[in-house]
Coordinates of C-alpha atoms (C1' of nucleotides) in Angstrom, one line a residue:
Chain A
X287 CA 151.4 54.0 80.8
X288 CA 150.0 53.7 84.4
X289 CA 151.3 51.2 86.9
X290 CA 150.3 49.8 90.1
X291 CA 152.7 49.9 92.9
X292 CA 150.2 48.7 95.7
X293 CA 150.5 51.5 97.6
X294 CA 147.6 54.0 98.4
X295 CA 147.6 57.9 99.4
X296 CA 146.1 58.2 102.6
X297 CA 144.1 61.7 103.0
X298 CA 143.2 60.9 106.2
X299 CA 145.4 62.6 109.0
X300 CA 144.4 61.3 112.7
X301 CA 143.2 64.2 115.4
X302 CA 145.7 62.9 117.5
X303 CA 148.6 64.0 115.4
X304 CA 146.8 67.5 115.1
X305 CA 148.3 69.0 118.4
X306 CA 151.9 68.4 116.2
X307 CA 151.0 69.8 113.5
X308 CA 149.8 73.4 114.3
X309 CA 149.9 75.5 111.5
X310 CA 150.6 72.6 108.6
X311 CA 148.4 72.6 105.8
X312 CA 146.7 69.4 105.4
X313 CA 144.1 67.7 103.4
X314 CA 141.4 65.7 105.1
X315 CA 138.2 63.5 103.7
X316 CA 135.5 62.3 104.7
X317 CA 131.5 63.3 105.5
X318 CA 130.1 66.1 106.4
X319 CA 128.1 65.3 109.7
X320 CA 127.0 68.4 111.0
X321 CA 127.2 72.3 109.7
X322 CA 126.5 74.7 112.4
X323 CA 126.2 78.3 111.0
X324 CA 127.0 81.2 112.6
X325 CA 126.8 84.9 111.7
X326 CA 129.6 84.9 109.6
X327 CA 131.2 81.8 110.3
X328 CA 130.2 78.1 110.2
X329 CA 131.6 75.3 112.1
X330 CA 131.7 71.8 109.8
X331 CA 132.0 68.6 111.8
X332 CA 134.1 65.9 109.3
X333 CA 133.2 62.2 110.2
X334 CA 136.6 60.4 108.9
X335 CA 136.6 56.9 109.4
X336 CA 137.2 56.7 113.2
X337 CA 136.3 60.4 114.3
X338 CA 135.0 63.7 113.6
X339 CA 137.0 66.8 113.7
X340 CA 135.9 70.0 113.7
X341 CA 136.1 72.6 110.8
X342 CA 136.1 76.5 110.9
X343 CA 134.4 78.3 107.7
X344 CA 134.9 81.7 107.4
X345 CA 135.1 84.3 104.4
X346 CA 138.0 85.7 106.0
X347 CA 140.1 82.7 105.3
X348 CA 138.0 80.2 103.2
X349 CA 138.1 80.3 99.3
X350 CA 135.0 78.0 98.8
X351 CA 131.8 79.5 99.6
X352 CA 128.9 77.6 101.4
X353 CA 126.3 76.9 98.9
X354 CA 123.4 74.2 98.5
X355 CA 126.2 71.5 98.2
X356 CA 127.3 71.8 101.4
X357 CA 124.4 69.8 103.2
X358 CA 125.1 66.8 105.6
X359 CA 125.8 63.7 104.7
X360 CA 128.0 65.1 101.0
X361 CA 131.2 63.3 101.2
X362 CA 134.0 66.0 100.8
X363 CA 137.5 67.3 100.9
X364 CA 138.9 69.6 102.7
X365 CA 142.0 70.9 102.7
X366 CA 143.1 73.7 105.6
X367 CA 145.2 74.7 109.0
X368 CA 145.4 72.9 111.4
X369 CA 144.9 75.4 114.9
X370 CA 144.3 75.2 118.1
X371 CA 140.3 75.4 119.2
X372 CA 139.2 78.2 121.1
X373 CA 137.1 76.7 123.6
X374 CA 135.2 77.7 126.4
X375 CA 136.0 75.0 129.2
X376 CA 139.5 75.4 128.0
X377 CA 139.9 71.9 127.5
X378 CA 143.1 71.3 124.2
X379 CA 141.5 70.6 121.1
X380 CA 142.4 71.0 117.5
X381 CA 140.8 72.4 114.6
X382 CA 140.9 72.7 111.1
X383 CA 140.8 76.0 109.3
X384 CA 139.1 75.7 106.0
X385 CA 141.0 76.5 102.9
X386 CA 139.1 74.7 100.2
X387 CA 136.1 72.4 100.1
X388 CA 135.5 70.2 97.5
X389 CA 132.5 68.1 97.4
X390 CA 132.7 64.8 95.9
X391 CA 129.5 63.2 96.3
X392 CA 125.8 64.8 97.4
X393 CA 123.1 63.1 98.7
X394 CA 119.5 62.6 97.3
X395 CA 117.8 62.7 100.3
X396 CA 117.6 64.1 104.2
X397 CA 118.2 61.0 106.5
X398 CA 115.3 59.1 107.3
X399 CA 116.8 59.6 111.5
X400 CA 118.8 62.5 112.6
X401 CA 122.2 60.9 112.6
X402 CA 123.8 63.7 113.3
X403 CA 123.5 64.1 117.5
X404 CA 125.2 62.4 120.3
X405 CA 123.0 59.8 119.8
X406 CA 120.6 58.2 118.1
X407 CA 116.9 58.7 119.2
X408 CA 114.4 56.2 117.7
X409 CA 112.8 52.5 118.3
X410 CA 115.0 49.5 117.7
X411 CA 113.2 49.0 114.8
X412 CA 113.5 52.0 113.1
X413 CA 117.3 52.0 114.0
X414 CA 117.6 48.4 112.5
X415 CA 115.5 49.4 109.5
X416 CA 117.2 52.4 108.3
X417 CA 120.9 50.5 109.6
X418 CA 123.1 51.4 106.3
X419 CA 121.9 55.1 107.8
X420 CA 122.0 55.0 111.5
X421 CA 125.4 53.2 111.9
X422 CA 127.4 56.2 111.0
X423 CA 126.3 57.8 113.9
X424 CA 129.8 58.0 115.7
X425 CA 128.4 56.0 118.8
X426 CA 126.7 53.7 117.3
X427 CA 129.4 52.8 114.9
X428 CA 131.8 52.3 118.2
X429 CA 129.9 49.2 119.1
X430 CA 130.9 47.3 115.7
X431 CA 134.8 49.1 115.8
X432 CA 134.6 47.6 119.8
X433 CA 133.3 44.1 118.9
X434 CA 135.9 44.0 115.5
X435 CA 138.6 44.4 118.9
X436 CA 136.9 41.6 120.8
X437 CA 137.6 39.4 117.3
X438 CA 140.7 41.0 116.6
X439 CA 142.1 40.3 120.3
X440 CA 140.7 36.6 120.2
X441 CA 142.7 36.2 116.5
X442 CA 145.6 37.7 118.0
X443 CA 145.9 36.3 120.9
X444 CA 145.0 32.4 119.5
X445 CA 147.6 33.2 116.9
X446 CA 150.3 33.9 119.3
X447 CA 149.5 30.6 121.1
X448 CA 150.2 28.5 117.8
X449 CA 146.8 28.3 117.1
X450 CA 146.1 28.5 113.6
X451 CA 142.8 30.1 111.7
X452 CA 140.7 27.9 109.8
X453 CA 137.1 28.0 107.7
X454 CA 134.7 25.1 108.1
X455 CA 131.6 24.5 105.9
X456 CA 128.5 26.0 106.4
X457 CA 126.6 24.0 104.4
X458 CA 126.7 20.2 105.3
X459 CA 124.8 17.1 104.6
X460 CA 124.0 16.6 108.4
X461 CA 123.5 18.8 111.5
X462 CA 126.8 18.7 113.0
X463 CA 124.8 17.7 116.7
X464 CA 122.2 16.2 115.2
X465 CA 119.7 18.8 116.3
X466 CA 117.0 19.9 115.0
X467 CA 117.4 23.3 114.9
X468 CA 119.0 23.3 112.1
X469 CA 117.8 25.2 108.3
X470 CA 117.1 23.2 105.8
X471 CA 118.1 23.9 102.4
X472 CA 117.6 22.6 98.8
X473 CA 121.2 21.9 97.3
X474 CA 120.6 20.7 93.5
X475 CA 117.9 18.8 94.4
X476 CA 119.5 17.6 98.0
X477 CA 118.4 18.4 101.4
X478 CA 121.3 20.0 103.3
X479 CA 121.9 22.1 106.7
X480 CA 123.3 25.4 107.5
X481 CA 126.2 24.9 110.0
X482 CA 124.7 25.2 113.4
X483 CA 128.2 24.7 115.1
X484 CA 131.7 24.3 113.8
X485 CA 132.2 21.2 116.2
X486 CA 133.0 18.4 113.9
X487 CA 135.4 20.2 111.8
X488 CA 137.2 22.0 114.3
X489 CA 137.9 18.5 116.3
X490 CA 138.6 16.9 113.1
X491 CA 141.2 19.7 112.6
X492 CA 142.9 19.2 115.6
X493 CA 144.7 16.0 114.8
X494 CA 146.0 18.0 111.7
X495 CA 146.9 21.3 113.3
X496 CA 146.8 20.5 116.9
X497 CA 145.3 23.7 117.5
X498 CA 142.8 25.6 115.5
X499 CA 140.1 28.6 115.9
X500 CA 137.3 30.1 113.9
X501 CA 135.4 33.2 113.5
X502 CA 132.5 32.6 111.4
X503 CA 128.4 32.7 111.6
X504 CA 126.3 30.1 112.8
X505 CA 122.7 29.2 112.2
X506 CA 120.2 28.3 114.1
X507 CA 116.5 28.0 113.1
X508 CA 115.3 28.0 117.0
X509 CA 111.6 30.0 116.7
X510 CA 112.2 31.8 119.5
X511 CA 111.3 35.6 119.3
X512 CA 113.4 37.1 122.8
X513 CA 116.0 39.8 123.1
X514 CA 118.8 37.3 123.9
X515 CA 118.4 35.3 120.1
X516 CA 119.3 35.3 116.7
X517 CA 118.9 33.0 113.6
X518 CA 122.5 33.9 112.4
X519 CA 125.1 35.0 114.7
X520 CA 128.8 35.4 115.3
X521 CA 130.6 32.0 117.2
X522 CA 134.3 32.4 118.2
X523 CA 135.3 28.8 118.5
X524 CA 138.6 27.2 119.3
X525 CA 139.6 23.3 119.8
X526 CA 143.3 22.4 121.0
X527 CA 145.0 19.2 121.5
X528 CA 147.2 16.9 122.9
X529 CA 145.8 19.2 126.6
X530 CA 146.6 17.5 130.4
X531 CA 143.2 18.5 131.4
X532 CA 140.1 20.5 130.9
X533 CA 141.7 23.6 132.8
X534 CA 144.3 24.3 129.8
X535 CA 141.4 25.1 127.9
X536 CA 140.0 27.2 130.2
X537 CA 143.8 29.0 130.5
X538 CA 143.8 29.3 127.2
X539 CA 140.1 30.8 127.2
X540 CA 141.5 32.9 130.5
X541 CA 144.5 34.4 128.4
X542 CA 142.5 35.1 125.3
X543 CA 140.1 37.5 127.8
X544 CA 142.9 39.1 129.2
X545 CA 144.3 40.4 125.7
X546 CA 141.2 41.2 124.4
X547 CA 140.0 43.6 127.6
X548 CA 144.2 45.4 127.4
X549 CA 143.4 45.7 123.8
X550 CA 140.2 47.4 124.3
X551 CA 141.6 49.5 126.8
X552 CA 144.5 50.2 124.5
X553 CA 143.7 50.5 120.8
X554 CA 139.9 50.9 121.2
X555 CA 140.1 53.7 124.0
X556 CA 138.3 56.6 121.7
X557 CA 135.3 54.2 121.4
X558 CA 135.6 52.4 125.1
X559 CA 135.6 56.4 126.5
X560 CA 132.5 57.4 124.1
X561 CA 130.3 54.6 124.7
X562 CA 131.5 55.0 128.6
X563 CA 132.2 51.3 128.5
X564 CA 133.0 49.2 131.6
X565 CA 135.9 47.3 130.6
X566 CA 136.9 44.3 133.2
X567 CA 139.8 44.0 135.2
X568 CA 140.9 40.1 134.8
X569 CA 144.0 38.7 137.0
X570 CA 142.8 35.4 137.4
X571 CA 139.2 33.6 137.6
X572 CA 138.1 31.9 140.2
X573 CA 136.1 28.3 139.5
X574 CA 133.6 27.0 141.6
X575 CA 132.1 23.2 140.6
X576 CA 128.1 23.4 139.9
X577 CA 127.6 21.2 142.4
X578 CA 128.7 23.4 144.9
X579 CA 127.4 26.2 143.2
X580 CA 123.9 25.0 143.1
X581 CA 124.6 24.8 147.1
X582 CA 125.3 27.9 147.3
X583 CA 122.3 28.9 145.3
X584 CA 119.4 26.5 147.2
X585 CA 121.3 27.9 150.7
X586 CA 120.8 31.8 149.3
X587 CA 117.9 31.6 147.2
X588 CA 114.1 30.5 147.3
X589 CA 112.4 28.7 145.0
X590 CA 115.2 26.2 143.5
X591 CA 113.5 23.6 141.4
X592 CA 116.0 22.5 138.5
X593 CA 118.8 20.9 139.8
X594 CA 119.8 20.1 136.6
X595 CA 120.8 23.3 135.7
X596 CA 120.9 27.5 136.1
X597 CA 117.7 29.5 136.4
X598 CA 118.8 33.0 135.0
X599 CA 118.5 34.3 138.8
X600 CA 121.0 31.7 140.0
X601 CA 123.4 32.8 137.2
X602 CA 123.0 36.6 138.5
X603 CA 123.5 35.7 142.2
X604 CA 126.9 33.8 141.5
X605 CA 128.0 36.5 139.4
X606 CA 127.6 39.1 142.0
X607 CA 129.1 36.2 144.7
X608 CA 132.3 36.2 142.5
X609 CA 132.0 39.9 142.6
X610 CA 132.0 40.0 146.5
X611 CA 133.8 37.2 147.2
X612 CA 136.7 37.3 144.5
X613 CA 136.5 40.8 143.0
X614 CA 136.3 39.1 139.3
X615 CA 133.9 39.6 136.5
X616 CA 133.9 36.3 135.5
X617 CA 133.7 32.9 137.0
X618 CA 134.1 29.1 135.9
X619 CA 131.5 26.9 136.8
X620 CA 132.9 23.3 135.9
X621 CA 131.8 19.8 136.1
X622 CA 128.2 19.8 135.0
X623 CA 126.2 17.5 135.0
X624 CA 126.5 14.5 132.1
X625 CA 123.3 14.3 131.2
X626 CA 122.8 17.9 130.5
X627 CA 126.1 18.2 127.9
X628 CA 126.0 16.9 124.3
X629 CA 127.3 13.6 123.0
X630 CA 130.8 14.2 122.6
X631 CA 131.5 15.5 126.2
X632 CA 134.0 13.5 128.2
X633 CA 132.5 12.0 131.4
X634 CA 134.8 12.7 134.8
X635 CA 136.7 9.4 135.1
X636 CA 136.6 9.6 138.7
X637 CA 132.3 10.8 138.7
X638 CA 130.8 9.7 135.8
X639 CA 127.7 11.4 136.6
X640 CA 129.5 14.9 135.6
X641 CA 131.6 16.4 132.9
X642 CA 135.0 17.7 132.2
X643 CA 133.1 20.7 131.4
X644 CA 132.9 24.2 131.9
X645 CA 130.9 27.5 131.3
X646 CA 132.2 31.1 132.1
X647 CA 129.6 33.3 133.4
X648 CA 130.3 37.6 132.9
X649 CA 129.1 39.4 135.0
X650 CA 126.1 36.8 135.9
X651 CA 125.7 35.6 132.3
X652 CA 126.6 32.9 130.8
X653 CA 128.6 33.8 127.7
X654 CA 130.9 30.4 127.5
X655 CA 130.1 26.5 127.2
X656 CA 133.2 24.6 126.8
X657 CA 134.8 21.0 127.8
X658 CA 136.9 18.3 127.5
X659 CA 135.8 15.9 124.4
X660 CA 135.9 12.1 123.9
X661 CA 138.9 11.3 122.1
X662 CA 138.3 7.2 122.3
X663 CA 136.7 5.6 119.5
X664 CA 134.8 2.8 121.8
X665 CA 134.0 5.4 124.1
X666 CA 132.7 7.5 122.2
X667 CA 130.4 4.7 119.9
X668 CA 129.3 3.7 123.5
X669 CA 128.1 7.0 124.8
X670 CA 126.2 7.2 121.8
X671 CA 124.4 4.4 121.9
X672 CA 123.8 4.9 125.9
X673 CA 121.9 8.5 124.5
X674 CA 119.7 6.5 121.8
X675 CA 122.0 7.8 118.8
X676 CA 122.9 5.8 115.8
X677 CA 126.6 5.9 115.7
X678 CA 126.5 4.9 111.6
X679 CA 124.9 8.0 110.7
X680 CA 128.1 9.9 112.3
X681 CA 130.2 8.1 110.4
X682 CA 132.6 11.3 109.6
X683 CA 132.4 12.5 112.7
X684 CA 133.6 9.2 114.3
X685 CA 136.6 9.3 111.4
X686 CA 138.3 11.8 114.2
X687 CA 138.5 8.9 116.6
X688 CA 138.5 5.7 114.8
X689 CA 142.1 6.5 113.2
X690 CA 143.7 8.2 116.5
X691 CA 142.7 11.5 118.4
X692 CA 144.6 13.8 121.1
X693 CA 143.0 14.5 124.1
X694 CA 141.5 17.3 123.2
X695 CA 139.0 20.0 123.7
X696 CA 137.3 23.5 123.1
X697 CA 134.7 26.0 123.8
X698 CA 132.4 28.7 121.9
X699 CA 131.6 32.1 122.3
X700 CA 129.1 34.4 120.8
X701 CA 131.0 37.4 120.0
X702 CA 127.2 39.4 119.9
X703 CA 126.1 38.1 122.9
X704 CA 129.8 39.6 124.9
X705 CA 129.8 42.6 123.0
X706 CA 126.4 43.0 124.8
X707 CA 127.0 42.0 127.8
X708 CA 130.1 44.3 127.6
X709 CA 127.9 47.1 127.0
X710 CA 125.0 46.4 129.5
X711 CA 122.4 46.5 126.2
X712 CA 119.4 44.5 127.3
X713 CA 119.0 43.8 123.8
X714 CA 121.4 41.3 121.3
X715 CA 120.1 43.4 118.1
X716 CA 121.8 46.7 119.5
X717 CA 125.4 44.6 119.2
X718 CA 124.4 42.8 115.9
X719 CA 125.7 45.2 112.7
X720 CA 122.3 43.5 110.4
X721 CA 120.3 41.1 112.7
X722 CA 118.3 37.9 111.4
X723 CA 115.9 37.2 113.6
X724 CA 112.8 34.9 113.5
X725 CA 111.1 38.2 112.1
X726 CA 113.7 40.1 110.1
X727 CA 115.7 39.6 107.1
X728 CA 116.5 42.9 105.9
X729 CA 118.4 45.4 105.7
Chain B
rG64 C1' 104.2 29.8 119.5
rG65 C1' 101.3 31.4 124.7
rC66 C1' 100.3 35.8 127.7
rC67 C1' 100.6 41.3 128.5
rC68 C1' 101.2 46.3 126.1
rG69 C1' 101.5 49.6 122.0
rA70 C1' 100.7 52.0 116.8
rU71 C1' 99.1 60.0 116.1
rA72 C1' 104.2 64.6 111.4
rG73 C1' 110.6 61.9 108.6
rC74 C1' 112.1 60.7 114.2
rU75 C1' 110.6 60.8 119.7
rC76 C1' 106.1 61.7 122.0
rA77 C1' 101.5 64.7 124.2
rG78 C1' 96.3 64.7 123.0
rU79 C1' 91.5 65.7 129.4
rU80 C1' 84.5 63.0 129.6
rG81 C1' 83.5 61.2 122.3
rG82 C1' 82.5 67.7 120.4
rU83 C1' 84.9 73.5 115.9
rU84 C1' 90.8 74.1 112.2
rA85 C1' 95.0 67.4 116.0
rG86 C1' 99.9 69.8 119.2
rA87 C1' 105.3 69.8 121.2
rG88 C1' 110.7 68.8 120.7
rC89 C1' 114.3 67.1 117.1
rG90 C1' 115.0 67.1 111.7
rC91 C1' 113.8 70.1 107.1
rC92 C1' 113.1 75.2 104.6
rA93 C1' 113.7 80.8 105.1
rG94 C1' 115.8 84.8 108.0
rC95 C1' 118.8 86.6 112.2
rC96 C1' 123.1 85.8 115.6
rU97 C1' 131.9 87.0 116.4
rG98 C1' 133.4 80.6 118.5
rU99 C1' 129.5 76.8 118.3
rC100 C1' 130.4 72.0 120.2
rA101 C1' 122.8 68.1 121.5
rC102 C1' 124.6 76.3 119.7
rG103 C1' 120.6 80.1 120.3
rC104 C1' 116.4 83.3 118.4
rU105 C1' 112.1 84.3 114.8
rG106 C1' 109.0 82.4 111.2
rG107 C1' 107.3 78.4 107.7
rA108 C1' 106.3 73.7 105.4
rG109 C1' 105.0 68.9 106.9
rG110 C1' 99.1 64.5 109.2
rU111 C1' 94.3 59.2 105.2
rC112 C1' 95.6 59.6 113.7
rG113 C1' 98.6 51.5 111.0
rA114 C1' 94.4 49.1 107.9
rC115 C1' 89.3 47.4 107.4
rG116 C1' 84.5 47.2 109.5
rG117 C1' 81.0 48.7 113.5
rU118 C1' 78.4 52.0 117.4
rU119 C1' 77.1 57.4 117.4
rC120 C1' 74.1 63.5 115.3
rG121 C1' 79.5 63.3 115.8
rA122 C1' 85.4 58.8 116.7
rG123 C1' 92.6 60.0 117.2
rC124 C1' 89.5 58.5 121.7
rC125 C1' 84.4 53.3 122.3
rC126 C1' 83.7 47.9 120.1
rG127 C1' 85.3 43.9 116.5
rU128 C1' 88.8 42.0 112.9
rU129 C1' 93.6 42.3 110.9
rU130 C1' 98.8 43.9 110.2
rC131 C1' 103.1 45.6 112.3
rG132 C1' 106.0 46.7 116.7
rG133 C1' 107.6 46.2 122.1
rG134 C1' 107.9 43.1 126.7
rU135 C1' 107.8 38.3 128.8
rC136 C1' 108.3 32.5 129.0
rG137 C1' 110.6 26.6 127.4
rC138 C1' 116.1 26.5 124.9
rC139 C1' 120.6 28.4 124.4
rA140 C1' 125.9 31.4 122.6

RNA sequence: GGCCCGAUAGCUCAGUUGGUUAGAGCGCCAGCCUGUCACGCUGGAGGUCGACGGUUCGAGCCCGUUUCGGGUCGCCA
């Protein structure tokens, strides 16, 4: 009888440990990604899970012969030597020398795109239609192993600071702002929402865990068709308690950055070097108040109107003033204006015309909104009624503070929207693994 | 949703003033090439020019409608 011991074989044998290997016989699995034949040898490029590693065919030392099996994109086995390359720029590489190939799997059909190049060369479009295909592409598959480090490093880092992971509805019987953005679905006969924020339930959580974080989708049925939106995307979220002010939050946000760029620049290094990512340097960042940022702007720029808020220009100007003036990446804009935050931001006891709030701009882009919340129940009924709410149909929401609350507070981040920004795509789709957009559903 | 632009081979694109059989690169197929690394060379297959209608002796090209795609603008992560 057969048992399960939980443990699995792994074929797979990184290129890394090649150059300690020479001359060991190993076995190795994964797709064939390019053949390129020769007079009488053939080179076979193996795309394993994280890399491709080059394969020498030759009838002087391969038992298999190359036959109508041995196409691109036929998952196989190889087994063979592992030598040195012989290269022409001399640079150390590693190679296998084919034994044996066995072919496990064969495909129907020639990929709709070539695949198989550097890059890949098509519209958008095309790439996000035929995505199940396209992704293996070796660079366009280090975008999604890059933004898994961004979420890995945010969960890691969170984890470490006695944060702990939770999951929060995404279906709900209200909009959790109230907006009305939100999708509306038929539940057994009942209208209900998709989640357009995990805010109530990740303040709710905080007098039960003190400090908790999510990674999960958000929806939002916004019908607007730019480069910059999606229906359905990916919000990093994190709420702490029991905090002296605002600025822990934004420490905690400050850390979290810092262990995800190291990681990057650490375990993701293959796919920061192929897709010649600029990863930040962060010591610390600088904070500026939007009040005297807007100054800054109206004094440099022409044309201010809002002074309510950030035109896109303005956001690009104090990016590149933090560049000059700080060296940093990033920078905190804090204490916005109350009347342009939602309900259940706290108001600056000593100006109640701003916000213990914050957003953190990359590189000239907003990719942060975050604050200080109202942990008073009166407070909190009051400012409500002051913005024309109804503070009976929160009624679970307002649970949080009626029976006792931290100080507390959080912030959001779209993990597409960094990854992007990270990358200098002008587009969100190009960092999103299967878009929904106002347009597209599918694949 | 408003405005602007586009749709030609599987993919990326040329196509002159409206005129014979619509081209290139990549991919695919066949052959050649002692080490390629976006290999190279020779040849071949592959097209309802998005769809519908109109103008014309004649439309990939001009006009109208429509579908799809790209850019841009409120709001935002």
């Amino acid at each position: 009888m057969q048992e399960i011991t939980g443990v699995t074989t792994s074929a797979y044998t990184p290129y890394g440990d090649f150059k300690n290997r020479i001359g060991e016989e190993v076995v190795i699995r994964g797709a064939i990604h390019n053949i390129r034949e020769m007079s009488d040898i053939a080179f076979i490029l193996i795309r394993t899970d994280r890399e491709l590693i080059q394969c020498v065919y030759s009838t002087e030392f391969s038992d298999y012969r190359l036959d109508e099996n041995v196409v691109e994109q036929a998952s196989a086995k190889i087994t063979g030597k592992v030598v040195k390359s012989e290269t022409r720029d001399g640079s150390e590489r590693y190679e296998l020398q084919i034994h044996g190939i066995e072919i496990l799997s064969k495909p129907a059909a020639v990929p709709p795109v070539v695949i198989s190049k550097k890059q890949v060369v098509c519209d958008l479009s095309v790439n996000l239609d035929n995505r199940p295909v396209t992704l293996r592409n070796p660079k366009e598959r280090a975008i999604f192993k890059l933004q898994e480090g961004i979420q890995r490093g945010f969960r890691e880092y969170l984890q470490s600071q006695n944060f702990t992971e939770v999951h929060t509805p995404k279906i709900n019987f209200a909009g959790a702002e109230g907006g009305t953005n939100v999708f509306k679905l038929d539940y057994f006969g009942k209208t209900v929402y998709l989640a357009q924020s995990p805010q109530l339930y990740k303040q709710a959580l905080v007098p039960v865990f003190e400090r908790v974080f999510e990674i999960a989708p958000v929806f939002r049925a916004e019908h607007h068709d730019t480069s910059r939106h999606l229906n359905e995307y990916i919000s990093m979220d994190l709420e702490m308690g029991f905090i002296d002010s605002f600025t822990d939050i934004m420490n905690t946000e400050a850390g979290a950055l810092k262990y995800i760029m190291n990681l990057l620049k650490t375990e993701y290094a293959p796919e920061v070097e192929l897709l010649k990512a600029d990863i930040p340097e962060i010591t610390s960042i600088p904070c500026i108040r939007f009040k005297d940022a807007k100054e800054l702007c109206v004094k440099k720029l022409k044309n201010i109107t809002d002074m309510k808020d950030f035109e896109p220009e303005e956001e690009a100007f104090l990016g590149k003033w933090a560049k000059q003036q700080f060296n940093s990446d990033f920078l905190f804009v804090t204490h916005y204006l109350s009347k342009k935050r939602p309900f259940y931001t706290m108001d600056d006891p000593d100006d109640p015309e701003v916000t213990l709030s914050f957003d953190l701009l990359f590189r000239g882009i907003e990719i942060t909104s975050g604050g200080q919340r109202i942990h008073d129940y009166n407070m909190q009924v009051e400012k409500m009624k002051r913005l024309g709410m109804n503070p009976e149909e929160f009624e679970t929401y307002l649970m949080l503070h009626k029976y006792g609350a931290p100080p507390h507070g959080g912030l959001g981040l779209g993990l597409e929207r960094l990854t992007m920004h990270l990358l200098g795509f002008k587009n969100v789709r190009n960092a999103t693994m299967f878009p929904r957009d106002i347009n597209r559903v599918s694949p």
